[in-house]
PDB file of C-alpha atoms in Angstrom:
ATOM      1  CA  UNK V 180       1.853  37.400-121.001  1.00 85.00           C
ATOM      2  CA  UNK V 181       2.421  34.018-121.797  1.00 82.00           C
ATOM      3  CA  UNK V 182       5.334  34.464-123.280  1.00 85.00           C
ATOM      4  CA  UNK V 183       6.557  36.240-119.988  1.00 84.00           C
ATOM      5  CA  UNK V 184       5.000  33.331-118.112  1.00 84.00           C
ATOM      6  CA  UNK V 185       7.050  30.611-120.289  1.00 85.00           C
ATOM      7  CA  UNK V 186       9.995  33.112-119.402  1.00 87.00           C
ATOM      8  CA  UNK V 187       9.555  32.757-116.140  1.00 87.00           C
ATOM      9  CA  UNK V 188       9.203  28.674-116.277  1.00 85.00           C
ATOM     10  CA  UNK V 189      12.673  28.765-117.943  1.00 87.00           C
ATOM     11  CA  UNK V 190      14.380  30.538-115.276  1.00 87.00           C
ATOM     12  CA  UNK V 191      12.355  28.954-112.847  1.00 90.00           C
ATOM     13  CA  UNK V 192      13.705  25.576-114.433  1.00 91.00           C
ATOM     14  CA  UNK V 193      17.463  26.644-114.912  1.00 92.00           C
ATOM     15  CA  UNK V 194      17.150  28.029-111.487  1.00 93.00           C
ATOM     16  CA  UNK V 195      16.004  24.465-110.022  1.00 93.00           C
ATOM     17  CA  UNK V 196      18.435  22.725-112.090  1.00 94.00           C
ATOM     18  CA  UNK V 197      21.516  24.924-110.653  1.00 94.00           C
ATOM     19  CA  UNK V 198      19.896  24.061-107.108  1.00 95.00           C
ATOM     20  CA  UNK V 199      19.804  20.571-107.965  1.00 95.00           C
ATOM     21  CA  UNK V 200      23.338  20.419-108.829  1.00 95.00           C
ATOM     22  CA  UNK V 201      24.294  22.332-106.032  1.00 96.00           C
ATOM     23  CA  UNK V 202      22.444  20.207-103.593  1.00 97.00           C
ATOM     24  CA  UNK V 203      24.458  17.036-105.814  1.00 97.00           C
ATOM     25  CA  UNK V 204      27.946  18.585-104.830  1.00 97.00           C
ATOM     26  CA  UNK V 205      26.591  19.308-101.361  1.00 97.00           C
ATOM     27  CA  UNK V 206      25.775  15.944-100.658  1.00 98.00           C
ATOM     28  CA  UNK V 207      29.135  14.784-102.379  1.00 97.00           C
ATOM     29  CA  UNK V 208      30.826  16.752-100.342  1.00 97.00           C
ATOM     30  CA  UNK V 209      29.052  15.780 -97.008  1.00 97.00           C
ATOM     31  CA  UNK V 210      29.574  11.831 -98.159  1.00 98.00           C
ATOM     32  CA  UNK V 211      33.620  13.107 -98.532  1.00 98.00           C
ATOM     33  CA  UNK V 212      33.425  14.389 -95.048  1.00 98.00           C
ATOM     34  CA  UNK V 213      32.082  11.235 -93.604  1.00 98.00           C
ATOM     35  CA  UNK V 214      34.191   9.155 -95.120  1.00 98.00           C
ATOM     36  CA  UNK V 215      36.985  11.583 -94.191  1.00 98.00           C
ATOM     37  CA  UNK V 216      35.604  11.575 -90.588  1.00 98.00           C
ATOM     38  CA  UNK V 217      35.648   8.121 -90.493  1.00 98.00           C
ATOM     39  CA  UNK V 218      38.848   7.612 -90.904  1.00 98.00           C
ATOM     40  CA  UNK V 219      40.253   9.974 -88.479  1.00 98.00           C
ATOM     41  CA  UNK V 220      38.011   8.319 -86.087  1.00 98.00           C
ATOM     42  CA  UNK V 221      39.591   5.348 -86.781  1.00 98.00           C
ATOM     43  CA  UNK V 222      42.802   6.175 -86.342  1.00 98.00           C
ATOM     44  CA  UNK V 223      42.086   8.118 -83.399  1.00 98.00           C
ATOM     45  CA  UNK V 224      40.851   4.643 -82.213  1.00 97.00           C
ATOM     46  CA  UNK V 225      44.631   3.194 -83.245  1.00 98.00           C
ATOM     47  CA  UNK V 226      46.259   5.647 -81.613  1.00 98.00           C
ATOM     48  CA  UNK V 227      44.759   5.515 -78.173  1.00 98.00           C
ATOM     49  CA  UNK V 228      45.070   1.813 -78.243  1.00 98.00           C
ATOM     50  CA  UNK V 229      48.884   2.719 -79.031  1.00 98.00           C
ATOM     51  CA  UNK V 230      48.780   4.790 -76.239  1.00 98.00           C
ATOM     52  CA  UNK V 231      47.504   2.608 -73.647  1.00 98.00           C
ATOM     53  CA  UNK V 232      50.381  -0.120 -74.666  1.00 98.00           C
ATOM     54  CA  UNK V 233      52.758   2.662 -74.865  1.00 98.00           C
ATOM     55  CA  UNK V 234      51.852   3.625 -71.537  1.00 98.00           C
ATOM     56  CA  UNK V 235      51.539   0.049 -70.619  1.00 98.00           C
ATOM     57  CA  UNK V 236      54.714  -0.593 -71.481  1.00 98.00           C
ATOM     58  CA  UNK V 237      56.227   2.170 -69.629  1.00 98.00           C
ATOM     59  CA  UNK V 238      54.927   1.028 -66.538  1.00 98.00           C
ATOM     60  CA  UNK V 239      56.465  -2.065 -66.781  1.00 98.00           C
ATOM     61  CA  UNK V 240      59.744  -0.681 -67.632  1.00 98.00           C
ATOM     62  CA  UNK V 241      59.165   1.580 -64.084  1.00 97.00           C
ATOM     63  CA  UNK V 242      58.515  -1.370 -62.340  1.00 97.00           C
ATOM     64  CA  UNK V 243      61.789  -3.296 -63.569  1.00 97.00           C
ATOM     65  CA  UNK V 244      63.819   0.343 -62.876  1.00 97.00           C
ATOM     66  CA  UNK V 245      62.644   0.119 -59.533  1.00 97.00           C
ATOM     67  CA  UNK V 246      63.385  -3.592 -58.638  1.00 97.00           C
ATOM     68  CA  UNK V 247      66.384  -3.119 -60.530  1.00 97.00           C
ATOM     69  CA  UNK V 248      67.134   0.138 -58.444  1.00 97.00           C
ATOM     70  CA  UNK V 249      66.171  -1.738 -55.183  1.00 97.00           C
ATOM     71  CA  UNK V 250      68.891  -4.538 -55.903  1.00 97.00           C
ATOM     72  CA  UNK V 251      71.503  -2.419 -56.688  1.00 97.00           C
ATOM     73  CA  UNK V 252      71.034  -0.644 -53.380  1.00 97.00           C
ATOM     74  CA  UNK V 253      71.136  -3.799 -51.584  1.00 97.00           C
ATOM     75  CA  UNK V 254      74.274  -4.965 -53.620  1.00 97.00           C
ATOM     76  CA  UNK V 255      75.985  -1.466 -52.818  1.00 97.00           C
ATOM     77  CA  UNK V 256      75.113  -2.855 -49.247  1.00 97.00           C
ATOM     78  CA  UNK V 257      76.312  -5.566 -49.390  1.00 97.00           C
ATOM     79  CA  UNK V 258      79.410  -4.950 -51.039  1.00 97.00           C
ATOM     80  CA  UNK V 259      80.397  -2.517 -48.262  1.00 96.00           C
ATOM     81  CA  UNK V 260      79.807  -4.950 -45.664  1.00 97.00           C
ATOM     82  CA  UNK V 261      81.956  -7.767 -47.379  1.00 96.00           C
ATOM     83  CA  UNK V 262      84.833  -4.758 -47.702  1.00 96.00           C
ATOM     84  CA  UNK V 263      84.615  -3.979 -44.023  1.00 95.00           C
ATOM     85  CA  UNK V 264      84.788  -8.029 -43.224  1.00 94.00           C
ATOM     86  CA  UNK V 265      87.860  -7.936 -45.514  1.00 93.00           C
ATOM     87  CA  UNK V 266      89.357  -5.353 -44.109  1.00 92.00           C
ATOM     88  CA  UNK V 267      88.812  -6.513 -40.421  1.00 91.00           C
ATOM     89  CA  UNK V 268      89.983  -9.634 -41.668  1.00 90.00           C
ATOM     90  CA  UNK V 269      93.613  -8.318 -43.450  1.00 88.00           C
ATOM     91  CA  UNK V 270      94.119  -6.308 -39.609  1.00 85.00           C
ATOM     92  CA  UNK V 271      93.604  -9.390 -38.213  1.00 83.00           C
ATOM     93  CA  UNK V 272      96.005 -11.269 -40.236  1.00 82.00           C
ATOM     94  CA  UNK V 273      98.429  -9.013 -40.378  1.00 81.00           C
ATOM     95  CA  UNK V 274      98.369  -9.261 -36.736  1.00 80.00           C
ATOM     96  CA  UNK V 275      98.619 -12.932 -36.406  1.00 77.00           C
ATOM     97  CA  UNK V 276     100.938 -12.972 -39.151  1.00 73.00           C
ATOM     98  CA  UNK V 277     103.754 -10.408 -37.629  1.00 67.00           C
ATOM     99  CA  UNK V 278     106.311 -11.947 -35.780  1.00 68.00           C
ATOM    100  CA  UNK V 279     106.400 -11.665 -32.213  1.00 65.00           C
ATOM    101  CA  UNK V 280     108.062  -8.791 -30.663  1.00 64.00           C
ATOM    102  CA  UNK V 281     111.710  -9.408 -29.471  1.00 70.00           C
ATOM    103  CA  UNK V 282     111.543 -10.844 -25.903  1.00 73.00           C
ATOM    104  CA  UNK V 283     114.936  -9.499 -24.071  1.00 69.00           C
ATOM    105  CA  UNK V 284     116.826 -12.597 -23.078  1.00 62.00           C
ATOM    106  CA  UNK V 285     117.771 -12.216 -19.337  1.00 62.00           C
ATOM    107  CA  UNK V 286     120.858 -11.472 -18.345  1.00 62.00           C
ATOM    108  CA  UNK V 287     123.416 -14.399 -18.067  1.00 60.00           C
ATOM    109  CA  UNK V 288     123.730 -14.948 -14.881  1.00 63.00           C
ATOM    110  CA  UNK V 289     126.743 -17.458 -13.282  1.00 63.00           C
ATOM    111  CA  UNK V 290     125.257 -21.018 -12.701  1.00 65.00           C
ATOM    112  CA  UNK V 291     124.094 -21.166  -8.792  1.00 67.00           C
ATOM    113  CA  UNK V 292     126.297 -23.639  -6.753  1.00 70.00           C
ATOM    114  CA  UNK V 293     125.210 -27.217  -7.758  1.00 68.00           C
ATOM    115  CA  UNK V 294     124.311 -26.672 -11.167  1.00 61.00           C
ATOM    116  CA  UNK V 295     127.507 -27.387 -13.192  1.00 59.00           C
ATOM    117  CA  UNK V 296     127.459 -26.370 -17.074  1.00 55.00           C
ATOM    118  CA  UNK V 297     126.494 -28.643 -19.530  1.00 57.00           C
ATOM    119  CA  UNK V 298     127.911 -31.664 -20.427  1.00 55.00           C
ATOM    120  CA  UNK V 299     129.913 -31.554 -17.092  1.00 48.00           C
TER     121      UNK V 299
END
């Protein structure tokens, strides 16, 4: 009986010293995850703030678009109104610069009584 009892003691004492090294890796492995975890939460914290200057930046680059959009319109504007002031201006030119039309000379008629020819 007490050499069943010191028997049991060894298993016992094998069995605790298997739980103790399980509970070592255990806790090794739960310091691993940590560690692990805190390092995705840290880059999880890099790439939001990459996202919020990506996004940032994209806003900006909207903004410009737009303005830049805006003045284009307004110089596609403006351009067609300086082509239809051209283009009124060339008619009018070419209508100031056209020589008059032919004006019919009247018909010779013999010089009334009293008015002698040239030179006479």
């Amino acid at each position: 009986s007490v050499q069943r009892a010191a028997s049991m003691v060894d298993v016992g004492w094998k069995e605790n010293q298997t739980l103790k090294g399980e509970v070592a890796r255990l806790a090794e492995g739960q310091r691993s995850m940590e560690r692990e975890l805190a390092r995705a939460l840290a880059r999880a914290g890099e790439l939001e703030k990459e996202r919020d200057e990506a996004r940032r930046q994209c806003e900006a680059m909207r903004a410009d678009l737009d303005s830049i959009t805006a003045k284009g319109q307004a110089v596609v504007r403006l351009n067609s109104q300086l082509m239809a002031q051209i283009k009124e201006l060339s008619v009018e030119r070419r209508s100031q610069d056209a020589p008059p039309p032919p004006q019919q000379s009247p018909v010779a008629s013999p010089p009334r009584p009293g008015e002698g020819a040239p030179g006479s």
